Coordinates of N, CA, C and O in Angstrom, one line a residue:
X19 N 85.6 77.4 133.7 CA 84.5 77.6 134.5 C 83.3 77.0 133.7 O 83.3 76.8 132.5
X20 N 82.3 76.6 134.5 CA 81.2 76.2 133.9 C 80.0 76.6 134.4 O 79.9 77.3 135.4
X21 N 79.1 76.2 133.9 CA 77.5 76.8 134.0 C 76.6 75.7 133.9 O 76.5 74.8 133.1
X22 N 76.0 75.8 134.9 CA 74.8 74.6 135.0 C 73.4 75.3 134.3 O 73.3 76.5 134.5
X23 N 72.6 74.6 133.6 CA 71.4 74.8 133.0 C 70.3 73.3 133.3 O 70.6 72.2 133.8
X24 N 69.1 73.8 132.7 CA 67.9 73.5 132.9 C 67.1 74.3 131.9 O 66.8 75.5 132.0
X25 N 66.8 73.4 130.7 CA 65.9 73.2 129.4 C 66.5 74.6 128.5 O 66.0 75.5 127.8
X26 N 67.7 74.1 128.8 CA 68.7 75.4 127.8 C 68.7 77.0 128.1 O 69.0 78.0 127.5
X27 N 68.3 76.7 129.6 CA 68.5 78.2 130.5 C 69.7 77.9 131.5 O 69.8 76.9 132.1
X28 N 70.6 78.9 131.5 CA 71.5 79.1 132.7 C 71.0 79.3 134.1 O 70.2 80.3 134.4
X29 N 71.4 78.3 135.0 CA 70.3 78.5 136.4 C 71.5 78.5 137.8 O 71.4 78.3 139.0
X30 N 72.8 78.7 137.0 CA 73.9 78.7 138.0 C 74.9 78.9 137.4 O 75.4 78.1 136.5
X31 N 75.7 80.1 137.7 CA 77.0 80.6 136.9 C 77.6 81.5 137.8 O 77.0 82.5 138.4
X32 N 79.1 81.2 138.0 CA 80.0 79.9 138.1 C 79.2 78.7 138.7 O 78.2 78.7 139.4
X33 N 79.9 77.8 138.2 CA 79.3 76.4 138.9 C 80.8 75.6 138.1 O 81.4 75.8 137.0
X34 N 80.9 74.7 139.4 CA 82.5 74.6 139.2 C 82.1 72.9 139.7 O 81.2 72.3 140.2
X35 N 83.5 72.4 139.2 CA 83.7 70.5 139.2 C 83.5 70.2 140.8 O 83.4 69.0 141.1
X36 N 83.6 71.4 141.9 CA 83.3 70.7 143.3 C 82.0 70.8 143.6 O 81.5 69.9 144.2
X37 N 81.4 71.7 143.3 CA 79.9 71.9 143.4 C 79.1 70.9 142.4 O 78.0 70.6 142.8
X38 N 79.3 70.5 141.3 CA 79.0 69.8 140.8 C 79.1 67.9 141.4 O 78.5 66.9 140.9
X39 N 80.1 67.9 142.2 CA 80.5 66.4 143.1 C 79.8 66.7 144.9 O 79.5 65.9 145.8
X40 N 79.7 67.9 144.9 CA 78.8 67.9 146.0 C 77.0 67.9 145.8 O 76.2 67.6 146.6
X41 N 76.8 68.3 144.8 CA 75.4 68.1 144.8 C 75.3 66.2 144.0 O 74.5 65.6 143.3
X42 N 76.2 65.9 144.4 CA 76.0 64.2 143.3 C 76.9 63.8 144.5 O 78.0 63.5 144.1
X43 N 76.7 63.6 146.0 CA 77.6 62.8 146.4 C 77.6 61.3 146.7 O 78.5 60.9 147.4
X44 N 76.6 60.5 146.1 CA 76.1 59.5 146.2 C 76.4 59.0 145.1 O 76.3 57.7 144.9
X45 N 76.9 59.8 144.0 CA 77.7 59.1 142.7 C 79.1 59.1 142.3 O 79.6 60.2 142.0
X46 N 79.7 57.7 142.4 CA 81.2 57.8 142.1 C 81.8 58.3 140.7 O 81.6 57.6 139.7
X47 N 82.3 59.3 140.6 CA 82.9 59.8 139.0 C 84.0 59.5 139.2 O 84.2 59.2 140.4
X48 N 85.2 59.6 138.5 CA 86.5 59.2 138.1 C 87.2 60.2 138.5 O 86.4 61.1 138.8
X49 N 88.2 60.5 138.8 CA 89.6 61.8 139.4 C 89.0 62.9 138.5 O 88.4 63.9 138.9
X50 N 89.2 62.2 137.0 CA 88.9 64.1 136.3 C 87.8 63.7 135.4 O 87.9 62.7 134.7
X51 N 86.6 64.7 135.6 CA 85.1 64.3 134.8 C 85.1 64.5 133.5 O 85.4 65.6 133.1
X52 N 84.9 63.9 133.0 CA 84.8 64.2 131.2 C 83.6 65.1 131.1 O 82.5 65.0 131.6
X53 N 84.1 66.3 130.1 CA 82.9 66.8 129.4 C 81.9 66.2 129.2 O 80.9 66.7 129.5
X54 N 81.9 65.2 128.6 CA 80.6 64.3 128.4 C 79.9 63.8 129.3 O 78.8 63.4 129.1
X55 N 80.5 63.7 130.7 CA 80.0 63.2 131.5 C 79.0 64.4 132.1 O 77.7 64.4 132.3
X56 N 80.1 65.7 132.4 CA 79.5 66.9 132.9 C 78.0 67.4 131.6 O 77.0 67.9 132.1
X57 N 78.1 67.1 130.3 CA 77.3 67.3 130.1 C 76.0 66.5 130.3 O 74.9 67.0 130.2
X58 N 76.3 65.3 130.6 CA 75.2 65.0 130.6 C 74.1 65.3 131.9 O 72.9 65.0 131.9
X59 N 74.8 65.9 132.8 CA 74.3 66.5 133.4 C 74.1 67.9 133.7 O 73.9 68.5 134.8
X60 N 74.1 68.4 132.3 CA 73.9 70.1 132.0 C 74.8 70.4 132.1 O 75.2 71.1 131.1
X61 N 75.6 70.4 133.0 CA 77.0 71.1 133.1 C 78.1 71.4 132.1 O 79.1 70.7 131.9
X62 N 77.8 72.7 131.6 CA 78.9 72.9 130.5 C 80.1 74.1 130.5 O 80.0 75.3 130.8
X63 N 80.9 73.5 130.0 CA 82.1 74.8 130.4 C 81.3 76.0 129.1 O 80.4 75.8 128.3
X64 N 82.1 77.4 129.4 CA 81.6 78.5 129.1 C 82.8 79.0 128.4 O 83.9 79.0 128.9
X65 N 82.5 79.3 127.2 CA 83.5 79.9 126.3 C 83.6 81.5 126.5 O 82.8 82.1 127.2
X66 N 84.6 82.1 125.8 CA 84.6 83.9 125.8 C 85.0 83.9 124.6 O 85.8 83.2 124.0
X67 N 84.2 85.3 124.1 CA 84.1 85.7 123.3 C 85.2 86.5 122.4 O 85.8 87.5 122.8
X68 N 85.3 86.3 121.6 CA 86.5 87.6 121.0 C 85.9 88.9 121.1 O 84.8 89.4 120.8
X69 N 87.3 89.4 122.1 CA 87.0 90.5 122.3 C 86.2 91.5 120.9 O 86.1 91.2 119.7
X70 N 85.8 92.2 121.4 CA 85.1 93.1 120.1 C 86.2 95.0 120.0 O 86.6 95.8 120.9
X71 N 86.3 95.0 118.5 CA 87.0 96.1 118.3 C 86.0 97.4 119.0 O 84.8 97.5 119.1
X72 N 87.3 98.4 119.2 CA 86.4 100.0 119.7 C 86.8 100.6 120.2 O 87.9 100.2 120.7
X73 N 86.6 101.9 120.6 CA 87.6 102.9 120.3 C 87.6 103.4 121.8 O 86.6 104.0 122.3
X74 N 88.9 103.2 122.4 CA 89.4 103.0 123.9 C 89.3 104.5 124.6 O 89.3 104.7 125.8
X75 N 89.3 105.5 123.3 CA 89.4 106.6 124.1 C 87.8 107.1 124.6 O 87.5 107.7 125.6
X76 N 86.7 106.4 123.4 CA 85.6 106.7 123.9 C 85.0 106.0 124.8 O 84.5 106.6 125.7
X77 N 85.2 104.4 124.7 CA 84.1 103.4 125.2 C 85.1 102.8 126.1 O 86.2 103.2 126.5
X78 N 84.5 101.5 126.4 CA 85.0 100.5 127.1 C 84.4 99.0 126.6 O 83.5 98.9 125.7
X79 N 84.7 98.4 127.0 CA 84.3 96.5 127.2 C 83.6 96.2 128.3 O 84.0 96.6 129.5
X80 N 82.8 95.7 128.2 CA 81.9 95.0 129.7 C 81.7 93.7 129.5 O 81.1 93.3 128.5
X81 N 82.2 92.7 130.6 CA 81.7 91.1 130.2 C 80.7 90.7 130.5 O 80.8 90.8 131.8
X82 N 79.8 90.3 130.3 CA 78.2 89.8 130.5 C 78.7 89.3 131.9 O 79.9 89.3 132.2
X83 N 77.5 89.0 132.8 CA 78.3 88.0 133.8 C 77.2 87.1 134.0 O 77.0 86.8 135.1
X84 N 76.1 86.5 132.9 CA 75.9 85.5 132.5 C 76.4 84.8 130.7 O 76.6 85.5 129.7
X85 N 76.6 83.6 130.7 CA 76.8 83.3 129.4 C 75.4 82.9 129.1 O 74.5 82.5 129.8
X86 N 75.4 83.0 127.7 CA 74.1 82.6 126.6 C 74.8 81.4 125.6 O 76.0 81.3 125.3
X87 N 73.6 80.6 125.3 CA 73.5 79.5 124.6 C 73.9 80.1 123.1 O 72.9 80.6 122.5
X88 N 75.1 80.1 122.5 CA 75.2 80.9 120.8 C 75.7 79.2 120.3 O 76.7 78.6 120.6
X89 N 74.5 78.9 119.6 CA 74.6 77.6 118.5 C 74.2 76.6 119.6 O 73.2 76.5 120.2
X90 N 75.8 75.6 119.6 CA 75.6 74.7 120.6 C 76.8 74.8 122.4 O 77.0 74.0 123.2
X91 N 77.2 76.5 122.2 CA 78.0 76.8 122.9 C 77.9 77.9 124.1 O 77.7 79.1 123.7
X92 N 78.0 77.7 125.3 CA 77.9 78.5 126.6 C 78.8 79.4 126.1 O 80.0 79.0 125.7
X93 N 78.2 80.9 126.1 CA 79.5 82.1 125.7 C 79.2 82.8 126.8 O 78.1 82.7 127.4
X94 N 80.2 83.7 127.2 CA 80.2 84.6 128.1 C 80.4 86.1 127.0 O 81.4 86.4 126.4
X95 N 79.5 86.8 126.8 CA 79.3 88.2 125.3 C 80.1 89.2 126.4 O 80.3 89.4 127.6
X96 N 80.3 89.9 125.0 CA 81.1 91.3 125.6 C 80.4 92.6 124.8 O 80.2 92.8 123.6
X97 N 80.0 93.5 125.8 CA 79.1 94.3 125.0 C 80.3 96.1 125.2 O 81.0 96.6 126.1
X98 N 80.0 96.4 123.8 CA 80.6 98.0 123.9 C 79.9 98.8 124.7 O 78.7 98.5 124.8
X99 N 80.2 99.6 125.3 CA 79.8 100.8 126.3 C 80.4 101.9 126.0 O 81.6 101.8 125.6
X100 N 79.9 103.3 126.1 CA 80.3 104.6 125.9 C 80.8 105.2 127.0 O 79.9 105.2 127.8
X101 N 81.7 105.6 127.2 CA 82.1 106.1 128.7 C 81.7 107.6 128.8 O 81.7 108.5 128.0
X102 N 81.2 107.6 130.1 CA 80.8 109.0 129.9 C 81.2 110.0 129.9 O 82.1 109.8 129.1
X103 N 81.3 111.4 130.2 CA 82.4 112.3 129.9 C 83.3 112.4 131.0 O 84.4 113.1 130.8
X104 N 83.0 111.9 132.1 CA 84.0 111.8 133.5 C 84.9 110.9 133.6 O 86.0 111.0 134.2
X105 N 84.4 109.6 132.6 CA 85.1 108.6 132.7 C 85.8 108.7 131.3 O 86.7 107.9 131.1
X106 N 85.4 109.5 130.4 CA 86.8 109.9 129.2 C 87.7 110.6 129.8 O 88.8 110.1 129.8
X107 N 87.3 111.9 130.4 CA 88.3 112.9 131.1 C 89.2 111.7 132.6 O 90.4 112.1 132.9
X108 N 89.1 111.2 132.9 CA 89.3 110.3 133.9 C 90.7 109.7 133.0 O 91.9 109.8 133.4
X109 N 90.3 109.2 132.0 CA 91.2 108.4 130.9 C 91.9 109.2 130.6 O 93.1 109.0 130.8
X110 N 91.5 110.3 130.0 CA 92.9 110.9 129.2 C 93.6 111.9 130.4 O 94.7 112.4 130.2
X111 N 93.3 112.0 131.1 CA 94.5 112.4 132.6 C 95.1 111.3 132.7 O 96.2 111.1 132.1
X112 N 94.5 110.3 133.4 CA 95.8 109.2 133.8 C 96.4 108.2 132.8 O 97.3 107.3 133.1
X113 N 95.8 108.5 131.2 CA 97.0 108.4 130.4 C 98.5 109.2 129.7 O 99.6 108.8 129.2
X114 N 97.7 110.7 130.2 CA 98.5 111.4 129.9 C 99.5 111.3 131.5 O 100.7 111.2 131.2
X115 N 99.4 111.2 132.4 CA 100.4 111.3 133.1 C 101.0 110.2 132.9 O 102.2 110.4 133.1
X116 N 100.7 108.6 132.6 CA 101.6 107.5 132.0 C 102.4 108.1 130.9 O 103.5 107.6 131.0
X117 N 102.4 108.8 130.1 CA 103.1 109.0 129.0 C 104.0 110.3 129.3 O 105.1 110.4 128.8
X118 N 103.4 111.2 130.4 CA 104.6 111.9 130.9 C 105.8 111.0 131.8 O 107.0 111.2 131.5
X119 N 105.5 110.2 132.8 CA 106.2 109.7 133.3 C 107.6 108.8 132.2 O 108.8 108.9 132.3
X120 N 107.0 108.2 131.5 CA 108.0 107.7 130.2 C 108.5 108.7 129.6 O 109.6 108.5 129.4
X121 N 108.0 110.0 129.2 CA 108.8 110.8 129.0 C 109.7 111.2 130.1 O 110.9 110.8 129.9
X122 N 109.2 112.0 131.5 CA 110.5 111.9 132.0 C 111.2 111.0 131.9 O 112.4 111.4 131.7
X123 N 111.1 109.4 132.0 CA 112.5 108.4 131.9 C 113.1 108.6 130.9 O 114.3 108.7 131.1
X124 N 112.6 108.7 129.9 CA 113.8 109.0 128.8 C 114.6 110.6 128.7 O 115.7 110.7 128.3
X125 N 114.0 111.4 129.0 CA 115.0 112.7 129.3 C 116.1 112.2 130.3 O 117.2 112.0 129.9
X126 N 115.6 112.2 131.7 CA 116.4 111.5 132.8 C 117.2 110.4 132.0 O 118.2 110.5 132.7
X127 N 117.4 109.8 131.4 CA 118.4 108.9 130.6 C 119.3 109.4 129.7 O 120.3 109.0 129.2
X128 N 118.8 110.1 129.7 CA 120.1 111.1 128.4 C 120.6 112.6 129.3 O 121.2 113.4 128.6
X129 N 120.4 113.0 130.9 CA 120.7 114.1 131.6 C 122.4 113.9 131.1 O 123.0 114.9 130.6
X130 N 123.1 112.7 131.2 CA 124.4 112.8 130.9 C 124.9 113.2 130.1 O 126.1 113.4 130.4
X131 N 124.5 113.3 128.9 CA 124.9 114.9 127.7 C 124.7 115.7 128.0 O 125.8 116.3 127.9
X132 N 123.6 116.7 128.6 CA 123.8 117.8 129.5 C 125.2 117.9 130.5 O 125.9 118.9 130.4
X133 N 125.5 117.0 131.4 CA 126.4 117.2 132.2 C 127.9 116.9 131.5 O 128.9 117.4 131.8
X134 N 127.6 115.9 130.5 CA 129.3 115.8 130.0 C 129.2 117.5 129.6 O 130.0 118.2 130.2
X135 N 128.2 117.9 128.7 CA 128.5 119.2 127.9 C 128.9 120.4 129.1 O 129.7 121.3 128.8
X136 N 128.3 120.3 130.6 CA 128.9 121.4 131.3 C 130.0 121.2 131.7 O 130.8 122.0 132.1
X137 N 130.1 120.1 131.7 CA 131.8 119.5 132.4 C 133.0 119.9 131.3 O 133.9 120.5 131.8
X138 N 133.0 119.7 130.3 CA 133.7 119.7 129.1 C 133.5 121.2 128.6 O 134.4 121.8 128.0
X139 N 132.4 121.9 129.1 CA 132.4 123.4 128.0 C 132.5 122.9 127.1 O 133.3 123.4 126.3
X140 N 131.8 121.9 126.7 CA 131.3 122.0 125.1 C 130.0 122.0 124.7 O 129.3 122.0 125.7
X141 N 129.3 122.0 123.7 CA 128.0 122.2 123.3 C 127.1 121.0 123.3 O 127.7 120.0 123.9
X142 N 126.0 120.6 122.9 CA 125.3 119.9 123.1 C 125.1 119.6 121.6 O 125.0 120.6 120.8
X143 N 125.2 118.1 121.1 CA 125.2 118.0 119.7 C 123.7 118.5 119.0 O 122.7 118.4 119.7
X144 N 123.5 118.9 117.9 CA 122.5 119.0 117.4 C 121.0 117.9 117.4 O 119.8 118.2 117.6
X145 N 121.6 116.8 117.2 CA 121.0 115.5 117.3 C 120.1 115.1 118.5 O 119.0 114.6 118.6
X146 N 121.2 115.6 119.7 CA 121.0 115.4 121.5 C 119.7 116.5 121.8 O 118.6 116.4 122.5
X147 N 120.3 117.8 121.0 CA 119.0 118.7 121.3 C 118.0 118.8 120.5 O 117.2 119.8 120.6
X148 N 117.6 117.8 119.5 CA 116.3 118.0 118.5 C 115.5 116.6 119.2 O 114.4 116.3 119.0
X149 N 116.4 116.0 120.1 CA 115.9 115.0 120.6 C 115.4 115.1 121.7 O 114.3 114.5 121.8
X150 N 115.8 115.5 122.5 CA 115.5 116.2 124.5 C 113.7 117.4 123.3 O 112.5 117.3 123.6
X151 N 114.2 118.0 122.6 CA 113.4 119.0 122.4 C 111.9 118.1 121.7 O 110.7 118.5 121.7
X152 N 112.2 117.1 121.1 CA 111.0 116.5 120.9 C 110.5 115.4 121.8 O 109.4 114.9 121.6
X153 N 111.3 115.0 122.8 CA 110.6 114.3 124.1 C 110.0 115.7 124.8 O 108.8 115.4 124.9
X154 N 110.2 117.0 125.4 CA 109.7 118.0 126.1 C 108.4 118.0 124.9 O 107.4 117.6 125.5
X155 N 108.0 118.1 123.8 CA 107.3 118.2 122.7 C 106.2 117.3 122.8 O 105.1 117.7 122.4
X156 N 106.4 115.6 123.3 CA 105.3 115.3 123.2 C 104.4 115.3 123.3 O 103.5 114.7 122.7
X157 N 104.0 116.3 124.6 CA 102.2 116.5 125.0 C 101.2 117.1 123.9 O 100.0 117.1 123.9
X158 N 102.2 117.7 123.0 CA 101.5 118.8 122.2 C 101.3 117.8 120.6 O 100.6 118.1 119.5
X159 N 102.0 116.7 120.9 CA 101.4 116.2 119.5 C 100.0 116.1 119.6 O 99.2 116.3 120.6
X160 N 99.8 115.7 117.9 CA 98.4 115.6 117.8 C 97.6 114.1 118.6 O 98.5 113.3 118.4
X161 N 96.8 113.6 119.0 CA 96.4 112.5 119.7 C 97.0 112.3 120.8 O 97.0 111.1 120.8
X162 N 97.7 112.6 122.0 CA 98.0 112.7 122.6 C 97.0 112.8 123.7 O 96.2 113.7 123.6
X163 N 97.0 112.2 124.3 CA 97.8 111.2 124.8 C 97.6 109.4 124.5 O 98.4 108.5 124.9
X164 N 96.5 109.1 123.7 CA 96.8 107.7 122.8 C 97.3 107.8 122.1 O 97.6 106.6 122.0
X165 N 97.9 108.4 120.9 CA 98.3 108.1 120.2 C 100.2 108.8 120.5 O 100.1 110.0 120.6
X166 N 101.2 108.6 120.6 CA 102.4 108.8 121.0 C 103.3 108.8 119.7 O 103.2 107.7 119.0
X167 N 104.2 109.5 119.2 CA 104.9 109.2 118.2 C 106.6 109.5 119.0 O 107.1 110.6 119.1
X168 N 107.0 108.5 119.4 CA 108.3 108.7 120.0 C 109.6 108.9 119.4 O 110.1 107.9 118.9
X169 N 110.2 110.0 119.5 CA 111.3 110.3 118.8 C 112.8 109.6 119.2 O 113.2 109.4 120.3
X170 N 113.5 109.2 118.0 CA 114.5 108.2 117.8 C 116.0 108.9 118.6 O 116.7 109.9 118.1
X171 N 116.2 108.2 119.9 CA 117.2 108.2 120.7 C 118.6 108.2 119.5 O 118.8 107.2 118.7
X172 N 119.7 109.5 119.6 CA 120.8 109.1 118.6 C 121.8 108.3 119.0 O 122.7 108.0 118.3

């Protein structure tokens, strides 16, 4: 995408290679315009930013939705935001129910030790039950629901 300017101000964003051949339709350009051509008529593509680190359970990311001139390059900045307490509680519900759902799948994946063991009248190995017992277990770990420590399938 690109951004049209005037005296090193953004005065149109998006501004795209057809909008730029429609406001010039009286000038023949080539199939595909060179940067250099586009710049010379302000037109510059718009870089993005590295993302910025931060902490997902409190905040979020927001993308400018103008870019700024940083050096000699159109950026599009990404600024931290603090979410507020509706939109933390918002998050750790509907991550905790993603992480229940993966938990049920993996219990549901292993029901068939349960059922060989009632079929068979035999017991359930030690391993099968420290394992079902720490998938039931994970809500209560600590960080929970970002942080997940998934216990090893035998």
């Amino acid at each position: 995408m690109y951004v049209k300017t005037e005296n090193n101000t953004a005065v149109k964003y998006p501004y795209s290679v057809y909008e730029f051949r429609q406001a010039n339709k009286n000038v023949s350009f080539p199939a595909v315009i060179s940067e250099t051509i586009l710049n010379s008529y302000n037109i510059f593509s718009v870089d993005y930013a590295d993302a910025p680190s931060y902490n997902e359970q409190t905040q979020r990311v927001e993308h400018d939705t103008q870019p700024t001139l940083v050096g000699n390059s159109w950026v599009l900045q990404n600024t931290v935001v603090n979410l507020t307490d509706a939109e933390a509680q918002a998050l750790r519900v509907s991550r905790a129910a993603s992480v229940r759902v993966e938990r049920q799948s993996l219990l549901d994946a292993c029901e068939w030790v349960v059922y060989r063991s009632i079929e068979d009248s035999s017991s359930i190995s030690d391993e099968w039950k420290a394992y079902r017992k720490a998938l039931r277990d994970v809500p209560t770990q600590e960080g929970f629901p970002f942080t997940v420590s998934w216990p090893t399938r035998p």
